[in-house]
Amino acid sequence: MKGIMMTIYPSAPGDLSWRVSRTCDGGACVMVARHGDNVIFGNTSQPDGPVYSYTKAEWKEFIAGAKLGDFDDIA
């Protein structure tokens, strides 16, 4: 992934429609939402922040890599 420009916010912008994986069992899961031209993500165990923001293009590149197994050795 080239030229990543992640932004970190101390708290989530208001009025976000968060999505969480269907496999989340209520523990510490990744939550994701669209905010303008960015994708915001955070942790369900800290819903008030911090949250991180990527552009849609950066997020699409990350998801493509995840689907190809680029990060399978991390977990």
Coordinates of N, CA and C in Angstrom, one line a residue:
M1 N 0.8 -1.2 0.0 CA 0.0 0.0 0.0 C 0.9 1.2 0.0
K2 N 0.7 2.1 -0.9 CA 1.5 3.3 -1.1 C 0.8 4.5 -0.7
G3 N 1.5 5.5 -0.1 CA 1.0 6.8 0.1 C -0.2 6.9 1.1
I4 N -0.2 6.1 2.1 CA -1.3 6.0 3.1 C -1.2 7.3 4.0
M5 N -2.3 8.0 4.1 CA -2.4 9.2 4.9 C -3.5 9.0 5.9
M6 N -3.3 8.2 6.9 CA -4.3 7.9 8.0 C -4.4 9.2 8.9
T7 N -5.6 9.5 9.2 CA -5.9 10.6 10.2 C -6.4 9.9 11.5
I8 N -6.0 10.4 12.6 CA -6.5 9.9 13.9 C -7.3 11.0 14.6
Y9 N -8.5 10.6 15.0 CA -9.3 11.6 15.7 C -9.5 11.1 17.2
P10 N -9.4 12.0 18.1 CA -9.6 11.6 19.5 C -11.0 11.0 19.8
S11 N -12.0 11.4 19.0 CA -13.3 10.9 19.2 C -14.0 10.8 17.8
A12 N -15.0 10.0 17.7 CA -15.7 9.9 16.4 C -16.5 11.1 16.1
P13 N -16.5 11.5 14.8 CA -17.5 12.5 14.3 C -18.9 12.1 14.6
G14 N -19.8 13.0 14.8 CA -21.2 12.6 15.1 C -21.9 12.1 13.9
D15 N -23.1 11.4 14.2 CA -24.0 10.9 13.2 C -23.4 9.9 12.3
L16 N -22.6 9.0 12.8 CA -22.1 7.9 11.9 C -23.0 6.7 12.1
S17 N -23.1 6.0 11.0 CA -23.8 4.7 11.0 C -22.8 3.6 11.0
W18 N -22.4 3.1 12.2 CA -21.4 2.1 12.3 C -21.8 0.8 11.9
R19 N -20.9 0.0 11.3 CA -21.1 -1.4 10.9 C -20.1 -2.2 11.6
V20 N -20.5 -3.4 12.0 CA -19.6 -4.3 12.7 C -19.8 -5.7 12.1
S21 N -18.7 -6.5 12.1 CA -18.8 -7.8 11.5 C -19.9 -8.6 12.1
R22 N -20.5 -9.4 11.3 CA -21.5 -10.4 11.7 C -20.9 -11.4 12.7
T23 N -19.6 -11.6 12.7 CA -19.0 -12.5 13.6 C -18.6 -11.9 14.9
C24 N -18.8 -10.7 15.1 CA -18.5 -10.0 16.4 C -19.4 -10.6 17.5
D25 N -18.8 -11.0 18.6 CA -19.5 -11.6 19.7 C -19.7 -10.7 20.8
G26 N -19.7 -9.4 20.6 CA -19.9 -8.4 21.6 C -18.6 -8.0 22.3
G27 N -17.5 -8.5 21.9 CA -16.2 -8.2 22.5 C -15.6 -7.0 21.8
A28 N -14.3 -6.9 21.7 CA -13.6 -5.8 21.1 C -13.5 -6.1 19.6
C29 N -14.4 -5.5 18.9 CA -14.5 -5.7 17.4 C -14.2 -4.4 16.7
V30 N -13.8 -4.5 15.4 CA -13.7 -3.3 14.6 C -15.0 -2.8 14.1
M31 N -15.2 -1.5 14.3 CA -16.4 -0.9 13.8 C -16.0 0.1 12.6
V32 N -16.8 0.2 11.6 CA -16.5 0.9 10.4 C -17.7 1.8 10.0
A33 N -17.4 3.0 9.5 CA -18.5 3.9 9.0 C -17.9 4.8 7.9
R34 N -18.8 5.2 7.0 CA -18.5 6.2 6.0 C -18.6 7.6 6.6
H35 N -17.7 8.5 6.2 CA -17.8 9.9 6.7 C -17.3 10.7 5.5
G36 N -18.3 11.2 4.7 CA -17.9 12.0 3.5 C -17.1 11.1 2.6
D37 N -15.9 11.5 2.2 CA -15.1 10.7 1.3 C -14.1 9.8 2.0
N38 N -14.3 9.6 3.3 CA -13.4 8.8 4.1 C -14.2 7.6 4.7
V39 N -13.4 6.6 5.1 CA -13.8 5.5 5.9 C -13.2 5.6 7.3
I40 N -14.1 5.6 8.3 CA -13.6 5.8 9.7 C -13.7 4.4 10.4
F41 N -12.8 4.1 11.2 CA -12.9 2.8 11.9 C -12.4 3.0 13.3
G42 N -12.9 2.2 14.2 CA -12.5 2.2 15.6 C -12.8 0.8 16.2
N43 N -12.8 0.8 17.6 CA -13.0 -0.4 18.3 C -14.3 -0.3 19.1
T44 N -15.0 -1.4 19.1 CA -16.3 -1.4 19.8 C -16.2 -1.3 21.3
S45 N -15.0 -1.7 21.8 CA -14.8 -1.6 23.2 C -14.5 -0.1 23.7
Q46 N -14.2 0.8 22.7 CA -14.0 2.2 22.9 C -14.8 3.0 21.9
P47 N -16.2 2.9 22.0 CA -17.0 3.6 21.0 C -16.9 5.1 20.9
D48 N -16.3 5.7 21.9 CA -16.2 7.2 21.9 C -14.8 7.6 21.4
G49 N -14.0 6.7 21.0 CA -12.7 7.0 20.4 C -11.6 6.4 21.0
P50 N -10.4 6.5 20.5 CA -10.1 7.2 19.2 C -10.5 6.4 18.0
V51 N -10.6 7.1 16.9 CA -11.0 6.5 15.6 C -10.0 6.9 14.6
Y52 N -9.9 6.2 13.5 CA -8.9 6.4 12.5 C -9.7 6.6 11.1
S53 N -9.1 7.4 10.2 CA -9.7 7.7 9.0 C -8.8 7.4 7.8
Y54 N -9.3 6.8 6.8 CA -8.6 6.6 5.5 C -9.5 7.1 4.4
T55 N -8.9 7.4 3.3 CA -9.7 7.7 2.1 C -10.4 6.5 1.6
K56 N -11.4 6.6 0.8 CA -12.1 5.4 0.2 C -11.1 4.6 -0.6
A57 N -10.2 5.3 -1.4 CA -9.2 4.5 -2.2 C -8.3 3.7 -1.3
E58 N -7.8 4.3 -0.2 CA -6.9 3.5 0.7 C -7.7 2.3 1.3
W59 N -8.9 2.6 1.7 CA -9.7 1.5 2.3 C -9.9 0.4 1.3
K60 N -10.3 0.7 0.0 CA -10.5 -0.3 -1.0 C -9.2 -1.1 -1.2
E61 N -8.0 -0.5 -1.2 CA -6.8 -1.2 -1.3 C -6.5 -2.1 -0.2
F62 N -6.8 -1.7 1.1 CA -6.7 -2.5 2.2 C -7.6 -3.8 2.1
I63 N -8.9 -3.5 1.8 CA -9.8 -4.7 1.7 C -9.4 -5.6 0.6
A64 N -8.9 -5.2 -0.5 CA -8.4 -6.0 -1.6 C -7.3 -6.9 -1.0
G65 N -6.4 -6.3 -0.3 CA -5.3 -7.1 0.3 C -5.7 -8.1 1.3
A66 N -6.7 -7.7 2.1 CA -7.3 -8.7 3.1 C -7.9 -9.9 2.4
K67 N -8.6 -9.6 1.3 CA -9.3 -10.7 0.6 C -8.3 -11.6 -0.1
L68 N -7.1 -11.1 -0.4 CA -6.0 -11.9 -1.0 C -5.2 -12.6 0.0
G69 N -5.5 -12.3 1.3 CA -4.7 -13.0 2.4 C -3.4 -12.3 2.8
D70 N -3.3 -11.1 2.4 CA -2.0 -10.3 2.7 C -1.7 -10.2 4.2
F71 N -2.7 -10.3 5.0 CA -2.5 -10.1 6.4 C -2.8 -11.3 7.3
D72 N -3.0 -12.5 6.6 CA -3.4 -13.7 7.3 C -2.3 -14.1 8.4
D73 N -1.1 -13.8 8.1 CA 0.0 -14.2 9.1 C 0.0 -13.3 10.3
I74 N -0.7 -12.3 10.4 CA -0.7 -11.4 11.6 C -1.6 -12.0 12.7
A75 N -2.7 -12.6 12.4 CA -3.6 -13.1 13.4 C -3.1 -14.4 13.9

